[in-house]
Coordinates of C-alpha atoms and ligand atoms in Angstrom, one line a residue:
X74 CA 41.6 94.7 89.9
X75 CA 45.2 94.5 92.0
X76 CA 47.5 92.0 89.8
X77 CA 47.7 89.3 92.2
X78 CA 45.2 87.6 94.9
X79 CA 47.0 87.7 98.4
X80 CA 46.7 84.3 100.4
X81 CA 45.7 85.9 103.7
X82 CA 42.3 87.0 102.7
X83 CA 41.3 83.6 101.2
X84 CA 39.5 81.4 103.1
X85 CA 40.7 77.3 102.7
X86 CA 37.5 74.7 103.1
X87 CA 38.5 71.4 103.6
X88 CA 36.1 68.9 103.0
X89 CA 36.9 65.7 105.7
X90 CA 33.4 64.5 106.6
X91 CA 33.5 61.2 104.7
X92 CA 33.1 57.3 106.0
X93 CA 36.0 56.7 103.7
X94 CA 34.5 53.2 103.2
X95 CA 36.6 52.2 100.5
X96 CA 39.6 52.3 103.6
X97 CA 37.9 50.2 105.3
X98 CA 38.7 48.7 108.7
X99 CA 41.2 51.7 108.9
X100 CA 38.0 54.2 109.0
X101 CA 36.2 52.7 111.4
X102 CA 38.6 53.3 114.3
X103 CA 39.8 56.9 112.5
X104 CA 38.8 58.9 109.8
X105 CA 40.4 58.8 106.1
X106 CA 42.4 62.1 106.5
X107 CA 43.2 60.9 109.9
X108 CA 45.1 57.7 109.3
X109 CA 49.1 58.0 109.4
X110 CA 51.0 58.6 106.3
X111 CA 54.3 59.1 106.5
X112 CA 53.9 59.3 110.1
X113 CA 51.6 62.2 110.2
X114 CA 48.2 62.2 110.2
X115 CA 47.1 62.9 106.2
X116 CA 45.4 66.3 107.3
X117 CA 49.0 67.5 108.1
X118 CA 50.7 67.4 104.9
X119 CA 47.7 69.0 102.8
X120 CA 47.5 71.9 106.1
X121 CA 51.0 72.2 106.0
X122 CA 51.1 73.0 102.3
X123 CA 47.5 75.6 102.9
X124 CA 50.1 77.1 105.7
X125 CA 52.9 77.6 103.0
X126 CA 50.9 78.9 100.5
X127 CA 50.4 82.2 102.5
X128 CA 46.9 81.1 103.9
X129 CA 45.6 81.8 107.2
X130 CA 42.2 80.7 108.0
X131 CA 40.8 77.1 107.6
X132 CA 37.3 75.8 107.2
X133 CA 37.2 72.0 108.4
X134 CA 33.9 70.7 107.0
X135 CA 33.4 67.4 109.7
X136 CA 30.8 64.9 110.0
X137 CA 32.4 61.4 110.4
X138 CA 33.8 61.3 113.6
X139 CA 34.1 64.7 113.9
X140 CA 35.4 64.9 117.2
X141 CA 39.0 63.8 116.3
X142 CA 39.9 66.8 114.1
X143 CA 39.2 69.4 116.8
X144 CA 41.4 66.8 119.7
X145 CA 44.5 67.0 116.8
X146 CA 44.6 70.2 115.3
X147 CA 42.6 72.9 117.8
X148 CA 42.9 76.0 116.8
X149 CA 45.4 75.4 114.0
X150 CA 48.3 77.6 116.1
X151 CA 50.5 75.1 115.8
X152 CA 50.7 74.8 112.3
X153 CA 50.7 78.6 111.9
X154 CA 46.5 78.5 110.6
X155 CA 43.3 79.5 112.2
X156 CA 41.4 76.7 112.1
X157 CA 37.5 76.6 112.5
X158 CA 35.3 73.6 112.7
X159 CA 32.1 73.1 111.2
X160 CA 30.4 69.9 112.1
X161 CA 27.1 68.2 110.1
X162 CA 24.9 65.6 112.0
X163 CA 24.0 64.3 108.5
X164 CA 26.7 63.8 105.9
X165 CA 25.7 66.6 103.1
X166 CA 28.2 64.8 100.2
X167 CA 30.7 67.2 98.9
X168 CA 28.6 70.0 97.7
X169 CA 26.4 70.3 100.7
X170 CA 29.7 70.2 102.7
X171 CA 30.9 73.5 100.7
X172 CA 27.5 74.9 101.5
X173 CA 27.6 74.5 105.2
X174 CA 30.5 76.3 106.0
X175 CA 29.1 79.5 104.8
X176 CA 28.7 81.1 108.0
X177 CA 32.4 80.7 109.0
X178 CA 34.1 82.0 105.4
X179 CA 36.0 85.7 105.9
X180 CA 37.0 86.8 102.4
X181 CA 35.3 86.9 99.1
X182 CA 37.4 83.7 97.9
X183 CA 37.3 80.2 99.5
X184 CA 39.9 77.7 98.3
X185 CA 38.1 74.6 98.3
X186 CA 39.8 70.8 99.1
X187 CA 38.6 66.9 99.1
X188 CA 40.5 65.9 102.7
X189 CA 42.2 63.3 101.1
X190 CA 43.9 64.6 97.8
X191 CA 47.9 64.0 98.0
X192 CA 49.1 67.2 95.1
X193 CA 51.5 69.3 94.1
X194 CA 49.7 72.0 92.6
X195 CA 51.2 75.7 93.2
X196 CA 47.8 77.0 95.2
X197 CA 49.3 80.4 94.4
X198 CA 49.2 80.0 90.5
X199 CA 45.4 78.6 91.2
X200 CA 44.6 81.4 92.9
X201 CA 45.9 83.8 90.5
X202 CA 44.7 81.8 87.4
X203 CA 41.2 82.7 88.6
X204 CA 41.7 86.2 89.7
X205 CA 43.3 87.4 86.8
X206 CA 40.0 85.7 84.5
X207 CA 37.2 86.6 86.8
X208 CA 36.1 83.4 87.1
X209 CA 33.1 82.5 89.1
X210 CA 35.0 78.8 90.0
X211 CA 37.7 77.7 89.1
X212 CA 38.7 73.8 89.4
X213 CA 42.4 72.4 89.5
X214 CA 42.7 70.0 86.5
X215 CA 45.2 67.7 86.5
X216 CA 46.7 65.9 83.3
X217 CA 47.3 61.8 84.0
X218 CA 48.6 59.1 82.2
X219 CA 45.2 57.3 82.3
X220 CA 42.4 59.4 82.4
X221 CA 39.8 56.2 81.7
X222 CA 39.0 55.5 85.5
X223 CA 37.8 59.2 86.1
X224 CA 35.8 61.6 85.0
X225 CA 36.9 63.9 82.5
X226 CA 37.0 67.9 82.4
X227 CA 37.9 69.4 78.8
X228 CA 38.3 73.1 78.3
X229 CA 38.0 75.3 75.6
X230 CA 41.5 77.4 74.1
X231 CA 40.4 79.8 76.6
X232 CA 40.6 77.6 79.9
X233 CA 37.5 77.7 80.4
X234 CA 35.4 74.4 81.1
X235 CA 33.0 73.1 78.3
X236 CA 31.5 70.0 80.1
X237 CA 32.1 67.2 83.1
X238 CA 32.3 63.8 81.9
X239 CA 31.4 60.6 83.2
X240 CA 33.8 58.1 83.5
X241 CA 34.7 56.8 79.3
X242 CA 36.7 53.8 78.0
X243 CA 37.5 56.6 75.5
X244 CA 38.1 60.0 77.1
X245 CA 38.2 63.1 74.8
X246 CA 41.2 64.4 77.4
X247 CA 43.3 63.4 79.7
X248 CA 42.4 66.6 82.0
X249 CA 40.6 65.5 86.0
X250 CA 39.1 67.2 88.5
X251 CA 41.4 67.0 91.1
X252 CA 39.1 67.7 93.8
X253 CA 40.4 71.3 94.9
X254 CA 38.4 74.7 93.3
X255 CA 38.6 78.1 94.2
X256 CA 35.3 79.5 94.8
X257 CA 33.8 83.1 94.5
X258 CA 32.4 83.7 98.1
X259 CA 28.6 84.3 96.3
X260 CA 29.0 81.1 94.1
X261 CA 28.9 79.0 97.4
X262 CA 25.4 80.5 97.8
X263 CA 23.8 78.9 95.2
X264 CA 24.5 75.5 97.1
X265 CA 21.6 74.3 98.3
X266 CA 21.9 74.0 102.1
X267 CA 18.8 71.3 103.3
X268 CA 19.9 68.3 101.3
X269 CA 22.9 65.8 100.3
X270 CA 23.9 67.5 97.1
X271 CA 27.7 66.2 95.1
X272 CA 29.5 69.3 94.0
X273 CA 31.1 67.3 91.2
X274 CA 27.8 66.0 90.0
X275 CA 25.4 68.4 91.1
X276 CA 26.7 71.6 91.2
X277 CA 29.8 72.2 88.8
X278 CA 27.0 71.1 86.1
X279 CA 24.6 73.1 86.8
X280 CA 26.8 76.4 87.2
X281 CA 27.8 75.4 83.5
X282 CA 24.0 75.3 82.8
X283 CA 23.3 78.4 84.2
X284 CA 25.9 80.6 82.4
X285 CA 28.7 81.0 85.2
X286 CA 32.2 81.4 84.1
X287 CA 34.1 78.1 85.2
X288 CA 36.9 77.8 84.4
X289 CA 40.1 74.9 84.5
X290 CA 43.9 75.8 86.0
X291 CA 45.8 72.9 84.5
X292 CA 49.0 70.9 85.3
X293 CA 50.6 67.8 85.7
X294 CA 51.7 67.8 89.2
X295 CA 52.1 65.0 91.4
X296 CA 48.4 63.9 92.2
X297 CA 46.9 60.8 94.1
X298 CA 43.4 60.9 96.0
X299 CA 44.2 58.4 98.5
X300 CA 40.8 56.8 98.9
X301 CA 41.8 53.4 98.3
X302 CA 44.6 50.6 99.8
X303 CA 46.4 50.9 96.8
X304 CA 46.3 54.1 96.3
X305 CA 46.7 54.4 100.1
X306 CA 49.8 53.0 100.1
X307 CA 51.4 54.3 97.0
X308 CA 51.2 57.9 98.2
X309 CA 52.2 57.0 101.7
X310 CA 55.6 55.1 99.7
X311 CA 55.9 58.6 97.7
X312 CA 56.2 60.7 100.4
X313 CA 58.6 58.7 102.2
X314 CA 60.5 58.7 98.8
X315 CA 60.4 62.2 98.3
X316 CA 58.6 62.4 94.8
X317 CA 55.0 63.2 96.5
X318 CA 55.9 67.2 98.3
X319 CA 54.9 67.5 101.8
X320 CA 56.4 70.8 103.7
X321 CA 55.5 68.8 106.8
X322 CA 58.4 66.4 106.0
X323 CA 61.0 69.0 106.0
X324 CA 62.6 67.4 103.0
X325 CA 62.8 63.6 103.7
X326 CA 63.8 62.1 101.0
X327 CA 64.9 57.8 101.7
X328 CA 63.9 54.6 101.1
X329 CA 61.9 54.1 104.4
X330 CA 60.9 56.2 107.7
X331 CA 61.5 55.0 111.2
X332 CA 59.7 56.4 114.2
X333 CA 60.6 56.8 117.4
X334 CA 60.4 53.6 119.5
X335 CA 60.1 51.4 116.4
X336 CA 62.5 48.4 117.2
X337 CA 64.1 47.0 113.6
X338 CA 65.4 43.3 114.2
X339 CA 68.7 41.9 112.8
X340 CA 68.9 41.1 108.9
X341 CA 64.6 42.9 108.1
X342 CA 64.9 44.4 105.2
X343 CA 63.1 47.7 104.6
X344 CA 62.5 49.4 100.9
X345 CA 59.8 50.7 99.2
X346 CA 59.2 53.8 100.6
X347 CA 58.5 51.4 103.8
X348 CA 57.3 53.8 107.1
X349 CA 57.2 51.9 110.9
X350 CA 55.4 53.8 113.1
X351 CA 56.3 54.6 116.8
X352 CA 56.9 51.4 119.3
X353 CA 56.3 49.2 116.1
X354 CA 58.4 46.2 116.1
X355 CA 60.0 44.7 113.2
X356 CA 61.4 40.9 113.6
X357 CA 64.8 39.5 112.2
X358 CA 64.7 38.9 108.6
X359 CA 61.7 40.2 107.8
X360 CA 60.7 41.7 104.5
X361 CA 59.2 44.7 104.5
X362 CA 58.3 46.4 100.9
X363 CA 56.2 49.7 100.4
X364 CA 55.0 48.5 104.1
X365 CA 52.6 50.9 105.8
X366 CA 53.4 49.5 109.6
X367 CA 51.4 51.6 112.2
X368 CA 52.2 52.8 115.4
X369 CA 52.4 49.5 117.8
X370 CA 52.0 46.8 115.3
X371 CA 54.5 43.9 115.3
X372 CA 56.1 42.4 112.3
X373 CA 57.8 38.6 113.4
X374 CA 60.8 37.4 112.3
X375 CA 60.7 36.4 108.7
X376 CA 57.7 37.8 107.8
X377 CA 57.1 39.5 104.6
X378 CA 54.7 42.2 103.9
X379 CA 54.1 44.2 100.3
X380 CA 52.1 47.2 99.5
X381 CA 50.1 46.4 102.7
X382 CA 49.0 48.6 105.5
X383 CA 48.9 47.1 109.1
X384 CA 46.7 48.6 111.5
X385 CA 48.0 50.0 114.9
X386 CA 49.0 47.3 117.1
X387 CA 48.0 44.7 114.6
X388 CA 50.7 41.2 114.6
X389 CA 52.0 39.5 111.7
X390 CA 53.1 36.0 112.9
X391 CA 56.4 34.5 111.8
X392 CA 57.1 33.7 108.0
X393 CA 53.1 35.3 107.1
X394 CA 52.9 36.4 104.0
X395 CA 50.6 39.9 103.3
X396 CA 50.8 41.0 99.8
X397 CA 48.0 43.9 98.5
X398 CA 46.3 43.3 102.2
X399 CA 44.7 45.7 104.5
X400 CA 45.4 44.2 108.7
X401 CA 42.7 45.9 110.8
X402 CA 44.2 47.4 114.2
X403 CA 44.7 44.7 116.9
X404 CA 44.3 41.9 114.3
X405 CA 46.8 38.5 115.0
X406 CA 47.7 36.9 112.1
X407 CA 49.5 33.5 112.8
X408 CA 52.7 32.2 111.5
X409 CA 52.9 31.1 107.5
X410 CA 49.0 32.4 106.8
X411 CA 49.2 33.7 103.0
X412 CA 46.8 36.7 102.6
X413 CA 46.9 38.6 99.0
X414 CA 45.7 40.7 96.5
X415 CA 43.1 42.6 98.4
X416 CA 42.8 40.6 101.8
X417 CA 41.3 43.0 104.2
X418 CA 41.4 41.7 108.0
X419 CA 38.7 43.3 110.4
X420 CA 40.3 44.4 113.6
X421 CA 40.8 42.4 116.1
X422 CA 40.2 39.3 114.2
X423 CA 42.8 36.0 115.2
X424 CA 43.6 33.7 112.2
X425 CA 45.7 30.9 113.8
X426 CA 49.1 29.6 112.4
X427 CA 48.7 28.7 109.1
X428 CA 44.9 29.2 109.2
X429 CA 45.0 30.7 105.7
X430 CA 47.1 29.9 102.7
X431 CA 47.8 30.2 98.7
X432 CA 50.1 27.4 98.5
X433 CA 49.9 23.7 99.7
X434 CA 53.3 23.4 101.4
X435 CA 53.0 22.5 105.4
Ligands
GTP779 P1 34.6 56.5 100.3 O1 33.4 56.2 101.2 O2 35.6 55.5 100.3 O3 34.1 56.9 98.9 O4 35.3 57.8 100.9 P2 34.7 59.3 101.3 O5 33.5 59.1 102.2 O6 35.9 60.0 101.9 O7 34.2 59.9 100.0 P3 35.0 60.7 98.9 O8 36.4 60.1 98.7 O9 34.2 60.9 97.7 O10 35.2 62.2 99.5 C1 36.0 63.2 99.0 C2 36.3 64.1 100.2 O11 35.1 64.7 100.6 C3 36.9 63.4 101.4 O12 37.9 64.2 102.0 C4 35.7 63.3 102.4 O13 36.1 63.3 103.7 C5 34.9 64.5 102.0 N1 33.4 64.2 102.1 C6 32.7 63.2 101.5 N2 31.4 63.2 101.8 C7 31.3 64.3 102.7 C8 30.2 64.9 103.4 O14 29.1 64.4 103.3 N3 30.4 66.0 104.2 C9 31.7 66.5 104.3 N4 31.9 67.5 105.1 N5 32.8 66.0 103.7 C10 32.6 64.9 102.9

């Protein structure tokens, strides 16, 4: 066996067929690794790092709203990839996702993704990692500070994976699945093909069950899976910040991101890892703080919004308040309304000037 994998005959799967309907309103106008961040869509960043890693051909596993990948990326020329699109009429969950693509994989080595996983990890060392141990899979682990609210993934002294673990108050190790595994080609087989199948509950167990070699490449890179507001927001805020690596962002390092177009009034305040999106428009003396403004929306004077995501052409009226909130596209929120800790405004919906508040001042 040669001493190191080469990037060009792997193939990449990414898995983007999900309702994301923990980002809800966003999703229902775009899918999750659709939605801006940073002023890309999220797709870009993790294709841009596949492209830097030295890998050529891309598996897009679609379902949800399908259509929009193909419109944005086509055949991946631009972002130096080959991209191929694989679309299923019913949502097959993760597994089945891996399963389908079958047909399109090249090489004898897939390198597996969740669409919406914001990481650092060196895809080279991964790669390597399970080439030089023959693994049969091999999942990216990732250490974090809290490993309570996931499931857990020990390994024994030889990296390879002893169990998957339900979510625990008290977990035995502070090592994730961090929803990206390299794949031997003939593993993906074993997926059954005619049903909804999880590859996190479903399959990685039973591999373990029936004797395959799977084993863990740990680190503690940056990591976020971006499937919720919060979470959402925060990696959107890291990239703008530089701590979260994206080689679509050429480096951008700052404590917000203007677009193009995006007016900024006298005396607003932007921090936070804030990004404004093209044509956005940004009122005197407003606030904004980790603010994810899309393209169009308008921001009155005064205003202030916090760790919130405003949908694209969305208005926050004069002196509103969104704190923790999620503004569907085209929504109108009037002048003085309070909405915190987890508002979420369908799109298009009007609330009128101070229609909603926290506090009892007029
Ligand atoms: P929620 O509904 O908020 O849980 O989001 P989700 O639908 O994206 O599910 P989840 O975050 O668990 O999905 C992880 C990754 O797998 C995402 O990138 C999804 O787009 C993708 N995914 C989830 N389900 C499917 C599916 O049935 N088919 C395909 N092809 N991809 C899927």
């Amino acid at each position: 066996m040669s001493d190191s994998i080469n990037p060009a005959e792997v193939d990449a799967v990414v898995l983007v067929g999900g309702q994301g309907t923990r980002l809800r309103p966003l999703t229902l106008s775009a899918p999750k690794p659709m939605l801006p961040t940073a002023g890309l869509p999220f797709l870009t960043h993790l294709l841009s790092r596949i492209a830097a890693a030295g890998i050529q051909h891309v598996v897009l596993g679609t379902s949800y709203k399908a259509e929009v990948f193909e419109a944005e990326f086509g055949d991946g020329s631009k972002l130096g990839l080959q991209i191929d699109y694989v679309f299923e009429d019913e949502p097959r969950g993760t597994g089945g996702g891996i399963a389908n693509v079958a047909s399109k994989l090249r090489y004898d080595t897939a390198l597996v993704f969740n669409g919406d996983v914001l990481s650092g990890a060196d895809l080279g060392a991964l790669l390597n990692s399970h080439h030089d141990r023959d693994a049969d899979v091999t999942l990216h682990l990732v250490r974090v500070g809290d490993p309570r609210a996931f499931g857990c993934v020990p390994t024994d002294s030889n990296g390879v994976v002893t169990a998957f673990l339900e979510k625990t108050q008290d977990p035995p190790t502070d090592q994730i699945n961090a929803g990206c595994y390299v794949f031997k080609r003939e593993v993906i087989d074993r997926i059954p093909k005619d049903r909804a199948v999880s590859v996190e509950r479903e399959v990685f167990p039973a591999l373990l069950a029936d004797g395959l070699k799977v084993c863990g490449y740990v680190d503690a890179t940056y990591w976020r899976d971006m499937g919720t507001p919060d979470d959402f927001v925060r990696g959107s805020a890291d990239l703008v910040r530089g701590i979260a690596p994206s080689p679509a962002l050429k480096g951008h390092r700052g404590e917000e991101l203007v677009h193009d177009g995006a007016a900024i009034g006298p005396g607003a305040l932007l921090i936070g890892g804030t990004v404004v999106g093209r044509g956005a428009e940004i009122g005197p003396g407003a606030r904004l703080d980790g603010a994810v403004i899309f393209d169009g929306a308008h921001i009155e004077a005064g205003a202030v919004v916090e760790r919130s995501i405003i949908g694209f052409g969305a208005r926050i009226g004069p002196r509103a308040l969104i704190r923790d909130g999620v503004i569907g596209d085209g929504a109108d929120i009037g002048a003085r309304c309070e909405l915190l800790r987890g508002a979420r405004v369908w799109p298009g919906v009007r609330i009128p000037d101070g229609g909603i508040r926290y506090s009892t001042d007029v």
